[in-house]
PDB file of C-alpha atoms in Angstrom:
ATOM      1  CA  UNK A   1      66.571   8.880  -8.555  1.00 63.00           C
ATOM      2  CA  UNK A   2      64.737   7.486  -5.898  1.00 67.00           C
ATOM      3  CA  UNK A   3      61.308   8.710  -6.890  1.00 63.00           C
ATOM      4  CA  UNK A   4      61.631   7.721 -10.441  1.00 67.00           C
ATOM      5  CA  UNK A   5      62.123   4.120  -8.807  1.00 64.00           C
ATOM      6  CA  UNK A   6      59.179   4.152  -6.899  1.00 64.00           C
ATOM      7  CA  UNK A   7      57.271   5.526 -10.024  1.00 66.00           C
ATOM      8  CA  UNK A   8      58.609   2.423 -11.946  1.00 66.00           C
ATOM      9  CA  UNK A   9      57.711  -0.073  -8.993  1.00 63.00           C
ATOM     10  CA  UNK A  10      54.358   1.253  -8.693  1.00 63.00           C
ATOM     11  CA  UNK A  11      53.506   0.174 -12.165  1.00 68.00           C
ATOM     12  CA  UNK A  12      53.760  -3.358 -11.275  1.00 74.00           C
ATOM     13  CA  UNK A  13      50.461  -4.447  -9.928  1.00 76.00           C
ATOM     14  CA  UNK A  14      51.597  -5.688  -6.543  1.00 91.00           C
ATOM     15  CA  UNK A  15      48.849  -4.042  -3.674  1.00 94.00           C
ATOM     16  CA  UNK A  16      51.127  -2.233  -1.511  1.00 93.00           C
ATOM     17  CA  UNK A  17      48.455   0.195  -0.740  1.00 92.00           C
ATOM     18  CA  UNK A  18      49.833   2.732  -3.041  1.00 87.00           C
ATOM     19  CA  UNK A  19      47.048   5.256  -4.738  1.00 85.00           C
ATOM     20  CA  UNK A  20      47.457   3.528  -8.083  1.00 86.00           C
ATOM     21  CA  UNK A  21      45.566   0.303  -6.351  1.00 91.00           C
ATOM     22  CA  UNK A  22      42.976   2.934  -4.370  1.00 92.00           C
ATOM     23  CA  UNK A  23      39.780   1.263  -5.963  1.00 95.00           C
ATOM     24  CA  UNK A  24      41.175  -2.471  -5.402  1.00 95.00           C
ATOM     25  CA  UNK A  25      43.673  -2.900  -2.182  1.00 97.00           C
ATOM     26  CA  UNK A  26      43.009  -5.387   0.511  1.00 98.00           C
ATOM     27  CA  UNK A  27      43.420  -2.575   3.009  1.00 98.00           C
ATOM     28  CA  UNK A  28      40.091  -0.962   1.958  1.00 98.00           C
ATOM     29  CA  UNK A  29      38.320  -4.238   1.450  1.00 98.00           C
ATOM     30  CA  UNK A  30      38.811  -4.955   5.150  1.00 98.00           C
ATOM     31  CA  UNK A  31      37.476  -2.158   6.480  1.00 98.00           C
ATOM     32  CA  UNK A  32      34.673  -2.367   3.995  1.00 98.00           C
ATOM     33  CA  UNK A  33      34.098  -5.934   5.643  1.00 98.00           C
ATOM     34  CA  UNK A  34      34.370  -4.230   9.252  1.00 98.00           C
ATOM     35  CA  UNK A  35      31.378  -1.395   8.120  1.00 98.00           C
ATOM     36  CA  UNK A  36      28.862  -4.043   8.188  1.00 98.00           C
ATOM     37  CA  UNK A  37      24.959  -3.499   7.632  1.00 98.00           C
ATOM     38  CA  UNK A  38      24.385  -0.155   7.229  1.00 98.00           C
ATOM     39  CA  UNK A  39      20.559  -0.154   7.419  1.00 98.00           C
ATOM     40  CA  UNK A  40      19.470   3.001   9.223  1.00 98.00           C
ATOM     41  CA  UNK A  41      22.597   4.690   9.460  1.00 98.00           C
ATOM     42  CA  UNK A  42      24.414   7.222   8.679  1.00 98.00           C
ATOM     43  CA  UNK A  43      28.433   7.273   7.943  1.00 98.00           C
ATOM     44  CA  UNK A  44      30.620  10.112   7.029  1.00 98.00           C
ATOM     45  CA  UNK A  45      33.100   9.346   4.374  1.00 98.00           C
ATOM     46  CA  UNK A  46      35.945  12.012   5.493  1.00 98.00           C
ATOM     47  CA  UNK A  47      38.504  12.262   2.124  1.00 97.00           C
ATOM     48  CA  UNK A  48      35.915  11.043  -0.487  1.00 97.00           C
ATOM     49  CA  UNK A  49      37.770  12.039  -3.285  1.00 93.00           C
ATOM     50  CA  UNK A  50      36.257  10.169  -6.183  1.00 94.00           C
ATOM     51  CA  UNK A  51      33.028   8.673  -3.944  1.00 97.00           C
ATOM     52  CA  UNK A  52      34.249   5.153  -4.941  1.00 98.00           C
ATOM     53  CA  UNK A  53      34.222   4.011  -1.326  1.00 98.00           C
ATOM     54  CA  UNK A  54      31.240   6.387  -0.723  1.00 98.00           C
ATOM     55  CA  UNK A  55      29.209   4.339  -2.994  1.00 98.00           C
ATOM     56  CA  UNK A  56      30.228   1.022  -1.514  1.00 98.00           C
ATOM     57  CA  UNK A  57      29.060   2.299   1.789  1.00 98.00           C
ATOM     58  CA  UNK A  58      26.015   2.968   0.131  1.00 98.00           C
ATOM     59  CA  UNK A  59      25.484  -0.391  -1.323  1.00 98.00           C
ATOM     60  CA  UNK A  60      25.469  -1.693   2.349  1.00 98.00           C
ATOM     61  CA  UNK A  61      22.454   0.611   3.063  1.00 98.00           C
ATOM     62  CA  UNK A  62      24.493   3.655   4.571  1.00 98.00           C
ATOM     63  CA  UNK A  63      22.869   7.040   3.800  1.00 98.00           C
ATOM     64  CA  UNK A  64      26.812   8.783   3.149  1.00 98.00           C
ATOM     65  CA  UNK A  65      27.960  12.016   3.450  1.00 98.00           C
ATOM     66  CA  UNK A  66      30.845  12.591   1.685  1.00 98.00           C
ATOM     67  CA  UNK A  67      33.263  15.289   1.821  1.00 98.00           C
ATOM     68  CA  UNK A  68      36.765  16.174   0.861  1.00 98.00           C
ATOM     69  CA  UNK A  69      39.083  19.000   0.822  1.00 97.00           C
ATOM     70  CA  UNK A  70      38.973  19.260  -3.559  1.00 95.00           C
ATOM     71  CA  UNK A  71      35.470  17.794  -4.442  1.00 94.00           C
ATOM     72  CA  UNK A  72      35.621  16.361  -7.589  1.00 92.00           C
ATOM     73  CA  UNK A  73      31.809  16.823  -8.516  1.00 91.00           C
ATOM     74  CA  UNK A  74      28.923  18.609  -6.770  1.00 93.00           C
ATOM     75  CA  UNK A  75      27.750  15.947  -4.274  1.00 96.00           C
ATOM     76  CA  UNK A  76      31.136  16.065  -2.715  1.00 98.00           C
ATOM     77  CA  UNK A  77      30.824  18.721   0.566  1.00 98.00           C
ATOM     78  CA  UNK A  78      34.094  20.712   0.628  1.00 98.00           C
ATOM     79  CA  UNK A  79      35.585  19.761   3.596  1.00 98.00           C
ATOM     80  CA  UNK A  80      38.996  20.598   5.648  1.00 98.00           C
ATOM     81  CA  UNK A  81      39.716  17.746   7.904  1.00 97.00           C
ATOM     82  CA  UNK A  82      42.733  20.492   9.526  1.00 98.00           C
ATOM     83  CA  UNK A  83      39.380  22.394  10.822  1.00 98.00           C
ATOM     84  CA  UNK A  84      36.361  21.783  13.117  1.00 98.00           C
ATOM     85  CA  UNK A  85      34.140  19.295  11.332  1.00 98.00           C
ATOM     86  CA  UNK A  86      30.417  21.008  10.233  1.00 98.00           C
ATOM     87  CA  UNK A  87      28.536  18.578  11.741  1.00 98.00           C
ATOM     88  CA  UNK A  88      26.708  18.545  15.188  1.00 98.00           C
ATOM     89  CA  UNK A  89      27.812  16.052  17.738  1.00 97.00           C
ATOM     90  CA  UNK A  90      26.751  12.682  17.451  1.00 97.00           C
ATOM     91  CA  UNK A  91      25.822  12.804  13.571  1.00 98.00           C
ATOM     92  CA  UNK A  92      27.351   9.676  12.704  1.00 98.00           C
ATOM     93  CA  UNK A  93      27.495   5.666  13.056  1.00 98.00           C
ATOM     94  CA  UNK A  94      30.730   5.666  11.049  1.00 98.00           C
ATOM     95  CA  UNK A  95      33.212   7.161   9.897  1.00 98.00           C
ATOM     96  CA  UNK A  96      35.416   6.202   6.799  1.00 98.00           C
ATOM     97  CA  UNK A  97      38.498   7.681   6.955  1.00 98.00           C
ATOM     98  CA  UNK A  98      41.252   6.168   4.351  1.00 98.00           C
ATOM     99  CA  UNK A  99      44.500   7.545   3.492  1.00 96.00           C
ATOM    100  CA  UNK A 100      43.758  10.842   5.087  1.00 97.00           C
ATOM    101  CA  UNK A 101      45.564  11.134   8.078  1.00 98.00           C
ATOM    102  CA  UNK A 102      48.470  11.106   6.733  1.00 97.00           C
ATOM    103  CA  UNK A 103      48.384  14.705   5.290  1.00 96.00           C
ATOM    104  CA  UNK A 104      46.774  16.063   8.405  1.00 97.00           C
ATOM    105  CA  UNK A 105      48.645  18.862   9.784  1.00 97.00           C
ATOM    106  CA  UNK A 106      47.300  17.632  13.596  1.00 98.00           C
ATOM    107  CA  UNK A 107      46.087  14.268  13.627  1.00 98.00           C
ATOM    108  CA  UNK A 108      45.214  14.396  17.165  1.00 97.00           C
ATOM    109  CA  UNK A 109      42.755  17.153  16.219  1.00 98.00           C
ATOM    110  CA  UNK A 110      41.098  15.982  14.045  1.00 98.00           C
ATOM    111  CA  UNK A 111      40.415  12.760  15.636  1.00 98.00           C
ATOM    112  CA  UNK A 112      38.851  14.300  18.418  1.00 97.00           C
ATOM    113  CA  UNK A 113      36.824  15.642  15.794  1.00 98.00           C
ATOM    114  CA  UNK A 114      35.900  12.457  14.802  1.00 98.00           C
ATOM    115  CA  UNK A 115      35.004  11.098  18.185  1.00 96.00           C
ATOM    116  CA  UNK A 116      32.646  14.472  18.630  1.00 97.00           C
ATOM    117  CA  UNK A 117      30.548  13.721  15.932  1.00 98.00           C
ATOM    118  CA  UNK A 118      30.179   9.680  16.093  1.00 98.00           C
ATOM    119  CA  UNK A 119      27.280   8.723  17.830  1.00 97.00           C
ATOM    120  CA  UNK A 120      27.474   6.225  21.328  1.00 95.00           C
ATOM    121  CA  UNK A 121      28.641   2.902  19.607  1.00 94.00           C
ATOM    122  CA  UNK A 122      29.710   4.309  16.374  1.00 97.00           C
ATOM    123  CA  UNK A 123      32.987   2.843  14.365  1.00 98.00           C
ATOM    124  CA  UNK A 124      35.841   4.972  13.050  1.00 98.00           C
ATOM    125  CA  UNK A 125      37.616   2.993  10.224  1.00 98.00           C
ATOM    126  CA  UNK A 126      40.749   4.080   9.465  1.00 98.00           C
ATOM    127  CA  UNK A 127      43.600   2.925   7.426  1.00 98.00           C
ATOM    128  CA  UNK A 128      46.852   4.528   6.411  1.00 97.00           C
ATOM    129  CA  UNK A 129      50.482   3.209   5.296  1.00 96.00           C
ATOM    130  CA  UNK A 130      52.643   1.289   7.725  1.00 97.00           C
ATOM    131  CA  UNK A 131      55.761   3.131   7.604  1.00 96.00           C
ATOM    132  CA  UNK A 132      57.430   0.235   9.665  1.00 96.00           C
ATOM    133  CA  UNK A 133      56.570  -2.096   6.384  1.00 96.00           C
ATOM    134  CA  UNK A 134      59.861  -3.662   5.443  1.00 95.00           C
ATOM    135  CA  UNK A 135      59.846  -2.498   2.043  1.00 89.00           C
ATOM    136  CA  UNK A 136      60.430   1.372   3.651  1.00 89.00           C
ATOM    137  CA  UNK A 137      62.658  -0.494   6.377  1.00 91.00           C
ATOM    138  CA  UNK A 138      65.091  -1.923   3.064  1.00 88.00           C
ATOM    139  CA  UNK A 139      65.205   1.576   2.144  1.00 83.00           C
ATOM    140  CA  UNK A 140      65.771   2.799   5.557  1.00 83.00           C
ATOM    141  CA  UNK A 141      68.564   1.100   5.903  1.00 87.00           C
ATOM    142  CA  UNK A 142      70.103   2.779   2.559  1.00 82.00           C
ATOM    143  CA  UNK A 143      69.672   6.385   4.095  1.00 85.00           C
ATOM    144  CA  UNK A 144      66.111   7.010   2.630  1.00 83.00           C
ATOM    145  CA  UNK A 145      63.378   7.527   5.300  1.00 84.00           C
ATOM    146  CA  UNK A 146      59.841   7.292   4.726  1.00 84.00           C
ATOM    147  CA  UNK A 147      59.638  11.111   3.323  1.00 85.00           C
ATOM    148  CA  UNK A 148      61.683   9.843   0.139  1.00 84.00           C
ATOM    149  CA  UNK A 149      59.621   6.790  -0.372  1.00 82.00           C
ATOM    150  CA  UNK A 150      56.205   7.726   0.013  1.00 86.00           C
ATOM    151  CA  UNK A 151      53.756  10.675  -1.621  1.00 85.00           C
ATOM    152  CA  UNK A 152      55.777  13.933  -1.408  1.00 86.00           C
ATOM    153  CA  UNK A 153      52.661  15.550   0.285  1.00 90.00           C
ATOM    154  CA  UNK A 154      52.202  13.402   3.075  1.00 94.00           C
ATOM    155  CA  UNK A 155      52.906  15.277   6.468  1.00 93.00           C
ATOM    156  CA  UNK A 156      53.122  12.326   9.119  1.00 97.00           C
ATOM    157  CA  UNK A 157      54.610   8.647   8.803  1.00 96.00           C
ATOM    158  CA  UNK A 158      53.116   6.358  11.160  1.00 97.00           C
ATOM    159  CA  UNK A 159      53.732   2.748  12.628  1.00 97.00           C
ATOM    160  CA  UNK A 160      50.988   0.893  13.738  1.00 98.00           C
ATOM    161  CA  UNK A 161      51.953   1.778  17.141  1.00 98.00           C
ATOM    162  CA  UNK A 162      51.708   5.352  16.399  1.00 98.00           C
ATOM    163  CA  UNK A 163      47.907   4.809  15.035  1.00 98.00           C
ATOM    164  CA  UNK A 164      47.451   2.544  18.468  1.00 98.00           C
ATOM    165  CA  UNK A 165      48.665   5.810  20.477  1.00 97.00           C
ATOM    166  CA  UNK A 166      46.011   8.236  19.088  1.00 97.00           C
ATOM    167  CA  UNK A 167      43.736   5.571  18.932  1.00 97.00           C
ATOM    168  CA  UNK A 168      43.994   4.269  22.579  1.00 95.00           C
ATOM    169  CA  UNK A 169      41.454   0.821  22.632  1.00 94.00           C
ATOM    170  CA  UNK A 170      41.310  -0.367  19.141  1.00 97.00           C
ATOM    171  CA  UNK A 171      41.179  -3.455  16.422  1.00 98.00           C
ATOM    172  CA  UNK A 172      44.011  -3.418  14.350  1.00 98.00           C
ATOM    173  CA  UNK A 173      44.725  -5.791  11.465  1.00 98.00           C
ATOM    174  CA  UNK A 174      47.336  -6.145   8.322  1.00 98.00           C
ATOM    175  CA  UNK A 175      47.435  -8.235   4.728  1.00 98.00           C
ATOM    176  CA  UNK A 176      49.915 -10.420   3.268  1.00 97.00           C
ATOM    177  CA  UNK A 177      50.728 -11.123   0.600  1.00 96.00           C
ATOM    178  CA  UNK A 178      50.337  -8.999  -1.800  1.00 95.00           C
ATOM    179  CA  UNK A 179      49.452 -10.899  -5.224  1.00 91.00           C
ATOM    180  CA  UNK A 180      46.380 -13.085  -5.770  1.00 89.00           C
ATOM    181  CA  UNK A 181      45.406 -14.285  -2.201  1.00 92.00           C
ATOM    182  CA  UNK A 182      45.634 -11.706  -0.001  1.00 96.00           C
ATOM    183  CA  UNK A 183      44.999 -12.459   3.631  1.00 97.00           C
ATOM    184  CA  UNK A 184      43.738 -10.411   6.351  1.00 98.00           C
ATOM    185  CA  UNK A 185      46.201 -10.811   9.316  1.00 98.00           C
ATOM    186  CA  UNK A 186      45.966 -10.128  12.803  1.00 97.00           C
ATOM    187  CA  UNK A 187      49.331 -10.381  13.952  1.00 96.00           C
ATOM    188  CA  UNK A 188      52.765  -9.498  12.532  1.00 97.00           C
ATOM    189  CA  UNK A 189      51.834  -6.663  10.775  1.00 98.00           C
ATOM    190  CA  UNK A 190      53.815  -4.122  11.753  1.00 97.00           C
ATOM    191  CA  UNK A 191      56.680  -5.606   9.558  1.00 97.00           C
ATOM    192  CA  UNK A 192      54.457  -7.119   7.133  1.00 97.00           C
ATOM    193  CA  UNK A 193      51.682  -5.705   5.906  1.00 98.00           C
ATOM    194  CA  UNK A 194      51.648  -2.054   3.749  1.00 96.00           C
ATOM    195  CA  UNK A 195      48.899  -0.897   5.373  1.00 98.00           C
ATOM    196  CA  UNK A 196      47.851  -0.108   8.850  1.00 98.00           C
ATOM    197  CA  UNK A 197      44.144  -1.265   9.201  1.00 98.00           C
ATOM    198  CA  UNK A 198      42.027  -0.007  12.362  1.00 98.00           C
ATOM    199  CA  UNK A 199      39.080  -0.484  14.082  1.00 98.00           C
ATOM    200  CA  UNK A 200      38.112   2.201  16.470  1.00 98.00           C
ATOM    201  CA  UNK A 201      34.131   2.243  18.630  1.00 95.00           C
ATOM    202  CA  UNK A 202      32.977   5.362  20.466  1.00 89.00           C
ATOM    203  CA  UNK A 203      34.291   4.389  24.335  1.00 80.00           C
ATOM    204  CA  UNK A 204      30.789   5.657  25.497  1.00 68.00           C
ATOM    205  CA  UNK A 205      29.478   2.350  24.312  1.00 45.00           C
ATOM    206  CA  UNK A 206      32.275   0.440  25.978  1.00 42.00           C
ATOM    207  CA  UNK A 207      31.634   1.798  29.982  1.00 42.00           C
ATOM    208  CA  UNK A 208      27.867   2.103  29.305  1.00 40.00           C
ATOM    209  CA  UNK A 209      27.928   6.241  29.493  1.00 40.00           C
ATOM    210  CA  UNK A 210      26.694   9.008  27.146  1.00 40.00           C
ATOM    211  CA  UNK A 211      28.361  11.570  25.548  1.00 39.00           C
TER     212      UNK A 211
END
């Protein structure tokens, strides 16, 4: 019963994040904002899926690799983000990695994964849903946690402190609302945006030392 209301409210073209609104959510757009001039570097889009996001990274000059764990056409590199990443250490300036880590089996893993193969100064951006979002809260508070509301094959539910935790040092940011105008936010997100949004830089170019 539950499912077959989310399927209904998912129809309605309200950007809560949700995979129908993959190509157009705020959530994506902000990190797309964060990636910046890609010029000479490299980035690693980890969950490519389709390449849509792969091919914005490449309009801002990155040279992408893209991987994921079903490629959907040849140019796709057929990835497992639950195993060590094929790439040599320092490989990357960034790393785009959207509505993956949620179906990680170890998160922690594979985010020292991550770290291993940005370079000194690269930027992980990351973005997941907010399971603290007061639309799952409403349904919290009916009995339903966030297994019932969201994709049946997500493994972990995460609050933006959660994502801070794995994370340690990081910019984190949020949307509202949700129609029309959607602003970025950098404060009260946990209840109200849909969508955890972070910002994480290699540490070795914070305290000046190489990996």
């Amino acid at each position: 019963m539950i499912r077959k209301a989310i399927e209904l409210f998912k129809a309605i073209p309200i950007d809560f994040g949700q995979y129908e609104v993959r190509h157009t959510t705020k959530g994506k757009l902000i990190l797309l904002e964060l990636a910046g001039d890609g010029r000479g570097k490299r980035a690693l889009d980890l969950g490519a899926r389709d390449q849509f996001w792969s091919k914005k990274l490449a309009a801002l000059g990155y040279d992408v690799t893209s991987v994921d764990l079903q490629p959907l056409n040849a140019s796709v590199q057929r990835v497992d983000a639950n195993e060590p990443l094929p790439f040599a250490d320092q490989s990357f300036d960034l790393v785009w990695f959207t509505e993956v880590i949620e179906h990680l089996n170890d998160p922690s893993r594979t985010l020292a994964e991550v770290e291993r193969v940005l370079k000194p100064g690269g930027n992980l951006l990351l973005s997941t849903p907010n399971s603290e979002f007061w639309f799952y809260r409403m349904f919290g508070a009916l009995g339903f946690g966030p297994a019932a509301v969201q994709s049946e094959d997500h493994r972990q539910y995460f609050s933006y402190n959660d994502i801070r935790l794995l994370l340690g040092d990081c910019q984190m940011f949020g949307y509202f609302p949700y129609l029309f105008y959607k602003r970025t936010i950098t404060r009260g997100y946990s209840a109200l945006s849909p969508t955890i949004i972070a910002s994480y830089h290699h540490p070795a170019a914070r305290n000046g030392k190489k990996s």
